[in-house]
Amino acid sequence: MTIAERASEDASLLKADYVALENDGDEPGATFSLHEAIDDLGFGRFQVLLLFLCGAQMAADSMEMMLLSFLAPAVKEEWSLETWQSSLLGSVVFIGILIGASAWGIVADRFGRRVASLGLTMCSVVFGVASALSPNVWVLMLMRLLTGFAVGGAHVGFSLFAEFLPTKTRGVTLMLVNVFWTIGIVFEAGLAWILLEAYPLGWRYFVAATAMPLALVLLFFMWLPESPRWLLVSGRTEDAMAVMRRLAAMNRRNLPPGVVRVPENADERGRFVDLFSASFRRITIPLWVIWFSTIFIYYGVVILTPEYFEQFAGSDSYMSTFITSLAELPSVFIGAFMLHRFGRKKTMITFFGVCALAEFPLAATVLPANLLVLFAVVSRLAIAAAFNTLYLYTPELYPTFLRSTGFGAASSVSRVAGIITPFVANVLIQVSIVLPVACYGVACVVASIAAVLMPLETQSMALQDSLILPKLLPQSSSEQNR
């Protein structure tokens, strides 16, 4: 029987039989689930250390993405590139991410989060440094394509961290992880302001410096634990409990007494086609629309900002980009408050709406430069908050055996938008500023509608390890009559 068929079975899956395997408990007959143990152990020193390790990786990945805003203009000057060539330089990164996001997701679900994290980090360092040594634009494009392939797996570390978090604090904690993404973006904008402003042809130093933080992250990979949830559903219960004992010791708490429960289908492996099973497709389709729209808007705004302020606002493009990048920092805290108070869906809908309202006035270039910067800041803040919320919402929607595959597939599909958006930002702006601004505003509306259609709010829901997740969804009338 396939996983898709199992997912459509009777609600008896909610009361599935469990296999009991021993741990250090001292209470015969008692059992506990892994998420109950994680909730009991709480948030402590173990999660703090993991936060900084996964956060540092996230910051380094955001630097590689922010590089898109500055690399093409700098290289265009040295190699006298045409507009389509500089736009393609940005697009090849997203082609790499499109391939890498799904590939690393499958690796993470098949071979473990730790293996995938190590592989993608090593690839990112190697190809990032190689980019700085490129003799011409075509080699540079190849290296950025391969760097994009590595960066496409950034979601793996995020999922790993999420699988160690207690339910009560998971949402706010995952939102605060995005502080590291923002730190990377602000640091990269500052680095560009310093290096490219002082050395217009010094982009090679800039690219090499961008790859260095991930090289430092590699030094701490020996400490990185494997996800006990993944170990458990992979049939490696003793290894899972070893990680849990380590977690308990560092947090100075005790594991629940008794034995851990393992679903009998724990050795199942998710497949890409399972994302479109009768229940999961109700999650997957609108989720992909939101991801596509979000990536289109977010990186469009990032890429458009330097060119926009140089052409229309009459202000320093590096300074303006640095200021708008700073807007991502308060977006994390505002977003954390919103999702804790109103949930994931309402938070996304609100921020997509705010972004649309801030985007359209940017077409009125006759407005004072300071006012245009303000609208750009609000737009960047809103789309960053929506993106952060989407990023933490996605791994909550799928069970452990399908989590990285589902996350990677959504991220991968959205990179088609990433391939398109550099042309929208760099080419259409040469025709009229109204065109790219209208495109991004309309995309905000589409994303809001898709968020409304999402069938599940995960605010107070524990991460699921087996096939019971579809049973948490409201059933359609056809499914009820089946």
CSV table of C-alpha atoms in Angstrom, one decimal:
chain,number,residue,atom,x,y,z
A,1,MET,CA,0.0,0.0,0.0
A,2,THR,CA,1.4,3.4,-1.0
A,3,ILE,CA,1.8,6.3,1.4
A,4,ALA,CA,-0.9,8.3,-0.5
A,5,GLU,CA,-3.3,5.4,0.0
A,6,ARG,CA,-2.4,5.3,3.7
A,7,ALA,CA,-3.0,9.0,4.0
A,8,SER,CA,-6.6,8.5,2.8
A,9,GLU,CA,-7.4,5.7,5.2
A,10,ASP,CA,-9.9,5.7,8.0
A,11,ALA,CA,-9.4,8.0,11.0
A,12,SER,CA,-8.3,4.9,12.9
A,13,LEU,CA,-4.7,6.1,12.0
A,14,LEU,CA,-5.2,8.6,14.8
A,15,LYS,CA,-5.2,5.6,17.2
A,16,ALA,CA,-2.5,3.6,15.4
A,17,ASP,CA,-0.7,0.8,17.1
A,18,TYR,CA,2.7,1.6,18.5
A,19,VAL,CA,5.8,-0.4,19.0
A,20,ALA,CA,7.4,0.1,22.4
A,21,LEU,CA,11.1,0.3,22.6
A,22,GLU,CA,13.0,0.7,25.9
A,23,ASN,CA,14.8,3.8,27.1
A,24,ASP,CA,16.1,4.8,30.5
A,25,GLY,CA,12.6,5.2,32.0
A,26,ASP,CA,11.8,3.5,35.3
A,27,GLU,CA,8.0,3.3,35.1
A,28,PRO,CA,6.9,-0.1,33.6
A,29,GLY,CA,4.0,0.2,31.1
A,30,ALA,CA,4.3,4.0,30.7
A,31,THR,CA,4.8,5.4,27.2
A,32,PHE,CA,5.4,8.8,25.6
A,33,SER,CA,5.7,10.3,22.2
A,34,LEU,CA,8.7,12.2,21.0
A,35,HIS,CA,6.9,15.5,20.8
A,36,GLU,CA,5.7,15.0,24.4
A,37,ALA,CA,9.3,14.5,25.5
A,38,ILE,CA,10.5,17.6,23.6
A,39,ASP,CA,7.6,19.6,25.2
A,40,ASP,CA,8.6,18.3,28.7
A,41,LEU,CA,12.3,19.1,28.2
A,42,GLY,CA,11.4,22.7,27.1
A,43,PHE,CA,13.6,25.3,25.6
A,44,GLY,CA,17.1,25.4,27.2
A,45,ARG,CA,20.8,25.5,26.6
A,46,PHE,CA,20.6,22.8,23.9
A,47,GLN,CA,18.2,24.8,21.7
A,48,VAL,CA,20.2,28.0,22.3
A,49,LEU,CA,23.4,26.5,21.0
A,50,LEU,CA,21.5,25.0,18.0
A,51,LEU,CA,19.9,28.4,17.4
A,52,PHE,CA,23.3,30.0,17.0
A,53,LEU,CA,24.6,27.3,14.8
A,54,CYS,CA,21.6,27.1,12.5
A,55,GLY,CA,21.2,30.9,12.7
A,56,ALA,CA,24.8,31.4,11.6
A,57,GLN,CA,24.2,29.2,8.6
A,58,MET,CA,21.1,31.1,7.8
A,59,ALA,CA,22.9,34.5,8.0
A,60,ALA,CA,25.6,33.2,5.7
A,61,ASP,CA,23.0,32.0,3.2
A,62,SER,CA,21.2,35.3,3.3
A,63,MET,CA,24.5,37.0,2.4
A,64,GLU,CA,24.8,34.9,-0.7
A,65,MET,CA,21.3,35.9,-1.7
A,66,MET,CA,21.8,39.6,-0.9
A,67,LEU,CA,24.8,39.5,-3.2
A,68,LEU,CA,22.4,39.5,-6.1
A,69,SER,CA,21.6,43.2,-5.5
A,70,PHE,CA,25.2,44.2,-6.0
A,71,LEU,CA,27.1,41.7,-8.1
A,72,ALA,CA,25.4,42.3,-11.5
A,73,PRO,CA,26.0,46.1,-11.5
A,74,ALA,CA,29.6,45.7,-10.5
A,75,VAL,CA,30.4,43.0,-13.0
A,76,LYS,CA,28.5,44.9,-15.7
A,77,GLU,CA,31.0,47.8,-15.5
A,78,GLU,CA,34.1,45.6,-15.6
A,79,TRP,CA,33.0,43.3,-18.5
A,80,SER,CA,30.7,45.8,-20.3
A,81,LEU,CA,27.7,43.5,-20.1
A,82,GLU,CA,24.4,44.1,-21.8
A,83,THR,CA,21.3,44.3,-19.7
A,84,TRP,CA,20.1,40.8,-20.5
A,85,GLN,CA,23.4,39.4,-19.4
A,86,SER,CA,23.4,41.1,-16.1
A,87,SER,CA,19.8,40.0,-15.5
A,88,LEU,CA,20.7,36.4,-16.5
A,89,LEU,CA,23.5,36.5,-13.9
A,90,GLY,CA,20.8,36.9,-11.2
A,91,SER,CA,18.5,34.4,-12.8
A,92,VAL,CA,21.0,31.5,-12.9
A,93,VAL,CA,21.3,31.6,-9.1
A,94,PHE,CA,17.6,30.9,-8.9
A,95,ILE,CA,17.9,28.1,-11.5
A,96,GLY,CA,20.4,26.5,-9.1
A,97,ILE,CA,18.1,27.0,-6.1
A,98,LEU,CA,15.2,25.6,-8.1
A,99,ILE,CA,17.2,22.3,-8.5
A,100,GLY,CA,18.9,22.4,-5.1
A,101,ALA,CA,15.9,23.1,-3.0
A,102,SER,CA,14.1,19.8,-4.0
A,103,ALA,CA,17.3,17.8,-4.2
A,104,TRP,CA,18.5,18.7,-0.7
A,105,GLY,CA,15.0,18.2,0.7
A,106,ILE,CA,15.0,14.7,-0.7
A,107,VAL,CA,18.5,14.1,0.7
A,108,ALA,CA,17.5,15.4,4.1
A,109,ASP,CA,14.4,13.0,4.2
A,110,ARG,CA,16.3,10.0,2.9
A,111,PHE,CA,19.8,10.4,4.6
A,112,GLY,CA,19.2,12.8,7.4
A,113,ARG,CA,19.2,16.5,8.1
A,114,ARG,CA,22.8,16.5,9.3
A,115,VAL,CA,24.2,14.9,6.2
A,116,ALA,CA,22.3,17.3,4.0
A,117,SER,CA,23.4,20.4,6.0
A,118,LEU,CA,27.1,19.4,5.8
A,119,GLY,CA,27.0,18.7,2.1
A,120,LEU,CA,25.2,21.9,1.1
A,121,THR,CA,27.4,24.1,3.3
A,122,MET,CA,30.6,22.6,1.8
A,123,CYS,CA,29.3,23.1,-1.7
A,124,SER,CA,28.3,26.7,-0.9
A,125,VAL,CA,31.8,27.6,0.4
A,126,VAL,CA,33.7,25.9,-2.6
A,127,PHE,CA,31.5,27.5,-5.3
A,128,GLY,CA,31.3,30.8,-3.5
A,129,VAL,CA,35.1,31.2,-3.4
A,130,ALA,CA,35.4,29.9,-7.0
A,131,SER,CA,33.0,32.7,-8.1
A,132,ALA,CA,35.5,35.3,-7.0
A,133,LEU,CA,38.2,33.6,-9.3
A,134,SER,CA,36.0,33.6,-12.4
A,135,PRO,CA,37.9,34.8,-15.6
A,136,ASN,CA,34.8,35.8,-17.5
A,137,VAL,CA,31.0,36.2,-17.1
A,138,TRP,CA,30.2,32.7,-18.4
A,139,VAL,CA,32.3,30.9,-15.7
A,140,LEU,CA,30.9,33.3,-13.1
A,141,MET,CA,27.4,32.3,-14.2
A,142,LEU,CA,28.3,28.6,-13.8
A,143,MET,CA,29.8,29.2,-10.4
A,144,ARG,CA,26.7,31.2,-9.2
A,145,LEU,CA,24.4,28.5,-10.6
A,146,LEU,CA,26.3,25.9,-8.4
A,147,THR,CA,26.3,28.3,-5.5
A,148,GLY,CA,22.5,28.6,-5.9
A,149,PHE,CA,22.2,24.8,-5.9
A,150,ALA,CA,23.9,24.8,-2.5
A,151,VAL,CA,22.0,27.7,-1.1
A,152,GLY,CA,18.7,26.0,-2.2
A,153,GLY,CA,19.1,23.6,0.8
A,154,ALA,CA,19.0,26.4,3.4
A,155,HIS,CA,15.6,25.2,4.5
A,156,VAL,CA,17.2,22.0,5.9
A,157,GLY,CA,18.8,23.6,8.9
A,158,PHE,CA,15.6,25.5,9.6
A,159,SER,CA,13.6,22.3,9.6
A,160,LEU,CA,16.2,20.6,11.8
A,161,PHE,CA,15.9,23.4,14.4
A,162,ALA,CA,12.1,23.3,14.3
A,163,GLU,CA,12.1,19.6,15.1
A,164,PHE,CA,13.8,20.3,18.4
A,165,LEU,CA,11.4,23.0,19.6
A,166,PRO,CA,8.5,22.6,22.1
A,167,THR,CA,5.1,23.3,20.7
A,168,LYS,CA,4.4,26.3,23.0
A,169,THR,CA,7.3,28.4,21.9
A,170,ARG,CA,7.9,27.0,18.4
A,171,GLY,CA,6.3,29.8,16.4
A,172,VAL,CA,7.9,32.8,18.2
A,173,THR,CA,11.3,31.0,18.3
A,174,LEU,CA,11.3,30.2,14.6
A,175,MET,CA,10.3,33.8,13.8
A,176,LEU,CA,13.2,35.1,15.9
A,177,VAL,CA,15.6,32.8,14.0
A,178,ASN,CA,15.0,35.1,11.1
A,179,VAL,CA,17.0,37.7,13.0
A,180,PHE,CA,20.0,35.9,11.7
A,181,TRP,CA,18.8,36.1,8.1
A,182,THR,CA,18.3,39.9,8.6
A,183,ILE,CA,21.8,40.2,10.2
A,184,GLY,CA,23.3,38.6,7.2
A,185,ILE,CA,21.4,40.9,4.8
A,186,VAL,CA,22.3,44.0,6.7
A,187,PHE,CA,26.0,42.9,7.0
A,188,GLU,CA,26.1,42.2,3.3
A,189,ALA,CA,24.6,45.6,2.4
A,190,GLY,CA,27.2,47.2,4.7
A,191,LEU,CA,30.0,45.1,3.2
A,192,ALA,CA,28.9,46.3,-0.3
A,193,TRP,CA,28.7,49.9,0.8
A,194,ILE,CA,32.3,49.7,2.1
A,195,LEU,CA,34.0,47.5,-0.6
A,196,LEU,CA,32.1,48.5,-3.7
A,197,GLU,CA,31.9,52.2,-2.9
A,198,ALA,CA,35.6,52.4,-2.3
A,199,TYR,CA,36.7,49.9,-4.9
A,200,PRO,CA,34.2,49.9,-7.8
A,201,LEU,CA,36.0,47.0,-9.5
A,202,GLY,CA,36.7,45.1,-6.3
A,203,TRP,CA,33.7,42.8,-6.6
A,204,ARG,CA,36.0,39.7,-6.4
A,205,TYR,CA,37.0,40.6,-2.8
A,206,PHE,CA,33.3,41.2,-2.1
A,207,VAL,CA,32.3,37.8,-3.4
A,208,ALA,CA,35.1,36.0,-1.6
A,209,ALA,CA,34.3,37.8,1.7
A,210,THR,CA,30.6,36.7,1.3
A,211,ALA,CA,31.6,33.0,1.3
A,212,MET,CA,33.8,33.2,4.4
A,213,PRO,CA,31.1,33.1,7.1
A,214,LEU,CA,29.9,29.6,5.9
A,215,ALA,CA,33.5,28.4,6.0
A,216,LEU,CA,33.5,29.4,9.7
A,217,VAL,CA,30.2,27.5,10.3
A,218,LEU,CA,31.9,24.3,9.0
A,219,LEU,CA,34.2,24.4,12.1
A,220,PHE,CA,31.3,23.8,14.4
A,221,PHE,CA,29.6,21.0,12.4
A,222,MET,CA,30.9,18.3,14.7
A,223,TRP,CA,28.5,19.5,17.4
A,224,LEU,CA,25.4,19.5,15.1
A,225,PRO,CA,23.0,16.8,16.2
A,226,GLU,CA,20.8,14.7,13.9
A,227,SER,CA,17.0,15.2,14.2
A,228,PRO,CA,15.6,12.7,16.7
A,229,ARG,CA,12.3,12.8,14.9
A,230,TRP,CA,14.0,11.8,11.6
A,231,LEU,CA,16.0,9.1,13.5
A,232,LEU,CA,12.8,7.7,15.0
A,233,VAL,CA,10.8,7.5,11.8
A,234,SER,CA,13.9,5.9,10.2
A,235,GLY,CA,13.8,3.0,12.7
A,236,ARG,CA,17.0,4.2,14.5
A,237,THR,CA,15.3,4.5,17.9
A,238,GLU,CA,18.4,4.0,20.0
A,239,ASP,CA,20.2,6.8,18.1
A,240,ALA,CA,17.1,9.0,18.6
A,241,MET,CA,17.1,8.4,22.3
A,242,ALA,CA,20.8,9.1,22.5
A,243,VAL,CA,20.1,12.6,21.1
A,244,MET,CA,17.2,13.0,23.5
A,245,ARG,CA,19.4,12.1,26.5
A,246,ARG,CA,21.9,14.7,25.3
A,247,LEU,CA,19.1,17.2,25.0
A,248,ALA,CA,17.9,16.4,28.5
A,249,ALA,CA,21.3,16.6,30.1
A,250,MET,CA,22.1,20.0,28.5
A,251,ASN,CA,18.7,21.4,29.6
A,252,ARG,CA,19.1,19.8,33.0
A,253,ARG,CA,15.7,18.1,32.8
A,254,ASN,CA,14.6,14.4,32.9
A,255,LEU,CA,13.1,12.5,30.1
A,256,PRO,CA,9.5,11.3,30.7
A,257,PRO,CA,9.4,7.8,32.4
A,258,GLY,CA,8.6,4.8,30.3
A,259,VAL,CA,9.2,3.8,26.7
A,260,VAL,CA,9.0,5.9,23.5
A,261,ARG,CA,6.2,5.1,21.1
A,262,VAL,CA,7.2,4.5,17.5
A,263,PRO,CA,4.5,4.3,14.7
A,264,GLU,CA,4.5,0.9,12.9
A,265,ASN,CA,4.9,2.7,9.6
A,266,ALA,CA,8.0,4.5,10.9
A,267,ASP,CA,10.2,3.1,8.1
A,268,GLU,CA,8.1,4.7,5.4
A,269,ARG,CA,9.7,7.3,3.1
A,270,GLY,CA,7.8,10.1,1.6
A,271,ARG,CA,7.9,10.6,-2.2
A,272,PHE,CA,7.4,13.7,-4.2
A,273,VAL,CA,4.0,12.4,-5.6
A,274,ASP,CA,2.7,12.1,-2.0
A,275,LEU,CA,2.5,15.9,-1.9
A,276,PHE,CA,-0.4,15.5,-4.2
A,277,SER,CA,-2.3,12.8,-2.4
A,278,ALA,CA,-6.0,13.4,-1.8
A,279,SER,CA,-5.4,15.3,1.4
A,280,PHE,CA,-1.9,16.8,1.0
A,281,ARG,CA,-2.7,18.5,-2.3
A,282,ARG,CA,-5.1,20.8,-0.5
A,283,ILE,CA,-2.0,22.1,1.3
A,284,THR,CA,0.5,21.8,-1.5
A,285,ILE,CA,-1.2,23.8,-4.3
A,286,PRO,CA,-2.1,27.0,-2.4
A,287,LEU,CA,1.2,26.8,-0.6
A,288,TRP,CA,3.1,26.8,-3.8
A,289,VAL,CA,1.2,29.8,-5.0
A,290,ILE,CA,2.2,31.7,-1.9
A,291,TRP,CA,5.8,30.7,-2.2
A,292,PHE,CA,5.9,31.7,-5.9
A,293,SER,CA,4.4,35.1,-5.2
A,294,THR,CA,6.6,35.7,-2.1
A,295,ILE,CA,9.9,35.0,-3.8
A,296,PHE,CA,8.8,37.0,-6.8
A,297,ILE,CA,8.0,40.0,-4.6
A,298,TYR,CA,10.8,39.7,-2.1
A,299,TYR,CA,13.8,39.4,-4.4
A,300,GLY,CA,12.2,41.8,-6.9
A,301,VAL,CA,12.2,44.4,-4.2
A,302,VAL,CA,15.7,43.5,-3.2
A,303,ILE,CA,17.0,43.7,-6.8
A,304,LEU,CA,15.0,46.8,-7.8
A,305,THR,CA,16.0,49.0,-4.8
A,306,PRO,CA,19.6,50.0,-5.9
A,307,GLU,CA,18.5,50.8,-9.5
A,308,TYR,CA,15.3,52.5,-8.4
A,309,PHE,CA,17.0,55.0,-6.0
A,310,GLU,CA,19.8,55.7,-8.4
A,311,GLN,CA,17.4,56.5,-11.3
A,312,PHE,CA,14.3,58.1,-9.6
A,313,ALA,CA,15.1,59.2,-6.0
A,314,GLY,CA,18.4,60.9,-6.7
A,315,SER,CA,19.9,59.3,-3.5
A,316,ASP,CA,22.9,57.1,-2.9
A,317,SER,CA,21.9,53.5,-4.0
A,318,TYR,CA,24.2,51.8,-1.4
A,319,MET,CA,23.0,53.9,1.5
A,320,SER,CA,19.3,53.5,0.5
A,321,THR,CA,19.7,49.8,0.1
A,322,PHE,CA,21.3,49.6,3.5
A,323,ILE,CA,18.5,51.6,5.1
A,324,THR,CA,15.8,49.4,3.5
A,325,SER,CA,17.7,46.3,4.5
A,326,LEU,CA,17.5,47.5,8.1
A,327,ALA,CA,13.7,47.4,7.8
A,328,GLU,CA,14.0,43.6,8.0
A,329,LEU,CA,15.1,43.7,11.6
A,330,PRO,CA,11.9,45.2,13.1
A,331,SER,CA,9.9,42.9,10.7
A,332,VAL,CA,11.0,39.9,12.8
A,333,PHE,CA,9.7,41.3,16.1
A,334,ILE,CA,6.5,42.7,14.6
A,335,GLY,CA,5.9,39.4,12.9
A,336,ALA,CA,6.6,37.4,16.1
A,337,PHE,CA,4.0,39.4,17.9
A,338,MET,CA,1.5,39.1,15.1
A,339,LEU,CA,1.7,35.3,14.6
A,340,HIS,CA,1.6,34.7,18.4
A,341,ARG,CA,-1.5,36.8,18.7
A,342,PHE,CA,-3.3,36.0,15.4
A,343,GLY,CA,-1.8,32.9,14.0
A,344,ARG,CA,0.1,32.1,10.8
A,345,LYS,CA,-2.6,32.7,8.1
A,346,LYS,CA,-3.8,36.0,9.4
A,347,THR,CA,-0.3,37.3,9.8
A,348,MET,CA,0.6,36.5,6.2
A,349,ILE,CA,-2.6,38.0,4.8
A,350,THR,CA,-2.0,41.2,6.8
A,351,PHE,CA,1.6,41.7,5.7
A,352,PHE,CA,0.9,40.9,2.0
A,353,GLY,CA,-1.8,43.6,2.1
A,354,VAL,CA,0.5,46.1,3.7
A,355,CYS,CA,3.2,45.4,1.1
A,356,ALA,CA,0.7,46.0,-1.7
A,357,LEU,CA,-0.3,49.4,-0.2
A,358,ALA,CA,3.4,50.4,0.1
A,359,GLU,CA,4.4,49.2,-3.3
A,360,PHE,CA,2.0,51.1,-5.5
A,361,PRO,CA,3.0,54.6,-4.4
A,362,LEU,CA,6.6,53.9,-5.5
A,363,ALA,CA,5.3,54.5,-9.1
A,364,ALA,CA,4.8,58.2,-8.2
A,365,THR,CA,8.5,59.1,-8.6
A,366,VAL,CA,7.6,62.8,-8.3
A,367,LEU,CA,7.2,62.4,-4.6
A,368,PRO,CA,10.1,63.6,-2.3
A,369,ALA,CA,13.0,61.2,-2.1
A,370,ASN,CA,12.6,60.7,1.7
A,371,LEU,CA,8.9,59.7,1.2
A,372,LEU,CA,9.9,57.2,-1.5
A,373,VAL,CA,12.5,55.7,0.9
A,374,LEU,CA,9.8,55.4,3.6
A,375,PHE,CA,7.5,53.5,1.2
A,376,ALA,CA,10.3,51.3,0.2
A,377,VAL,CA,11.1,50.6,3.9
A,378,VAL,CA,7.5,49.7,4.7
A,379,SER,CA,7.3,47.5,1.6
A,380,ARG,CA,10.5,45.7,2.5
A,381,LEU,CA,9.4,45.3,6.1
A,382,ALA,CA,6.0,43.8,5.2
A,383,ILE,CA,7.3,41.3,2.6
A,384,ALA,CA,10.1,40.2,4.9
A,385,ALA,CA,7.6,39.6,7.7
A,386,ALA,CA,5.3,37.7,5.3
A,387,PHE,CA,8.3,35.6,4.1
A,388,ASN,CA,9.5,34.9,7.6
A,389,THR,CA,6.0,33.7,8.6
A,390,LEU,CA,5.7,31.5,5.5
A,391,TYR,CA,9.1,30.0,6.2
A,392,LEU,CA,8.1,28.8,9.7
A,393,TYR,CA,4.6,27.8,8.6
A,394,THR,CA,5.8,25.5,5.8
A,395,PRO,CA,7.6,22.8,7.9
A,396,GLU,CA,4.6,22.7,10.3
A,397,LEU,CA,2.3,21.6,7.5
A,398,TYR,CA,4.0,18.2,6.7
A,399,PRO,CA,4.9,15.2,8.8
A,400,THR,CA,8.5,14.2,9.5
A,401,PHE,CA,8.9,11.7,6.7
A,402,LEU,CA,7.7,14.3,4.1
A,403,ARG,CA,8.7,17.6,5.8
A,404,SER,CA,12.0,18.4,4.0
A,405,THR,CA,10.6,17.1,0.7
A,406,GLY,CA,7.5,19.3,1.0
A,407,PHE,CA,9.6,22.3,2.1
A,408,GLY,CA,12.1,21.8,-0.6
A,409,ALA,CA,9.5,21.3,-3.3
A,410,ALA,CA,7.7,24.6,-2.4
A,411,SER,CA,11.0,26.4,-2.3
A,412,SER,CA,12.1,24.9,-5.5
A,413,VAL,CA,8.9,25.8,-7.5
A,414,SER,CA,9.1,29.3,-6.2
A,415,ARG,CA,12.5,29.8,-7.7
A,416,VAL,CA,10.9,30.0,-11.1
A,417,ALA,CA,9.7,33.4,-9.8
A,418,GLY,CA,13.3,34.1,-8.8
A,419,ILE,CA,14.4,33.4,-12.4
A,420,ILE,CA,11.8,35.8,-13.7
A,421,THR,CA,12.0,38.6,-11.2
A,422,PRO,CA,15.5,40.0,-12.2
A,423,PHE,CA,14.2,40.6,-15.7
A,424,VAL,CA,11.1,42.3,-14.3
A,425,ALA,CA,13.2,44.5,-12.0
A,426,ASN,CA,16.0,45.3,-14.4
A,427,VAL,CA,14.4,45.3,-17.8
A,428,LEU,CA,10.9,46.6,-17.2
A,429,ILE,CA,12.2,49.5,-15.2
A,430,GLN,CA,13.9,50.8,-18.3
A,431,VAL,CA,10.4,51.0,-19.9
A,432,SER,CA,8.5,52.4,-17.0
A,433,ILE,CA,8.7,52.2,-13.2
A,434,VAL,CA,4.9,51.5,-13.2
A,435,LEU,CA,5.4,48.1,-14.8
A,436,PRO,CA,7.6,46.4,-12.1
A,437,VAL,CA,5.7,48.1,-9.3
A,438,ALA,CA,2.4,46.9,-10.6
A,439,CYS,CA,3.7,43.4,-11.0
A,440,TYR,CA,4.8,43.2,-7.4
A,441,GLY,CA,1.6,44.8,-6.1
A,442,VAL,CA,-0.6,42.4,-8.0
A,443,ALA,CA,1.5,39.5,-6.7
A,444,CYS,CA,0.8,40.6,-3.1
A,445,VAL,CA,-2.9,40.4,-3.8
A,446,VAL,CA,-2.5,36.9,-5.3
A,447,ALA,CA,-0.5,35.7,-2.3
A,448,SER,CA,-3.2,37.0,0.1
A,449,ILE,CA,-5.9,35.1,-1.7
A,450,ALA,CA,-3.9,31.9,-1.6
A,451,ALA,CA,-3.2,32.3,2.1
A,452,VAL,CA,-7.0,32.6,2.7
A,453,LEU,CA,-7.4,29.2,0.9
A,454,MET,CA,-4.9,27.4,3.1
A,455,PRO,CA,-6.9,24.7,5.0
A,456,LEU,CA,-4.8,24.5,8.2
A,457,GLU,CA,-3.8,26.9,11.0
A,458,THR,CA,-0.8,25.3,12.8
A,459,GLN,CA,-0.4,27.8,15.7
A,460,SER,CA,-1.0,25.4,18.5
A,461,MET,CA,-0.4,22.1,16.7
A,462,ALA,CA,2.4,19.8,17.5
A,463,LEU,CA,4.8,18.7,14.7
A,464,GLN,CA,3.5,15.4,13.3
A,465,ASP,CA,5.7,12.4,12.7
A,466,SER,CA,3.4,10.1,10.9
A,467,LEU,CA,0.4,10.0,8.5
A,468,ILE,CA,-2.1,11.5,10.8
A,469,LEU,CA,-1.7,15.1,9.6
A,470,PRO,CA,-4.2,14.8,6.8
A,471,LYS,CA,-6.9,13.8,9.4
A,472,LEU,CA,-6.4,17.2,11.1
A,473,LEU,CA,-7.8,18.9,7.9
A,474,PRO,CA,-11.4,19.7,7.5
A,475,GLN,CA,-12.8,17.1,5.0
A,476,SER,CA,-14.5,18.1,1.8
A,477,SER,CA,-18.0,16.8,1.1
A,478,SER,CA,-16.7,14.3,-1.4
A,479,GLU,CA,-14.2,12.9,1.1
A,480,GLN,CA,-17.0,12.7,3.8
A,481,ASN,CA,-19.2,10.6,1.4
A,482,ARG,CA,-16.4,8.3,0.4
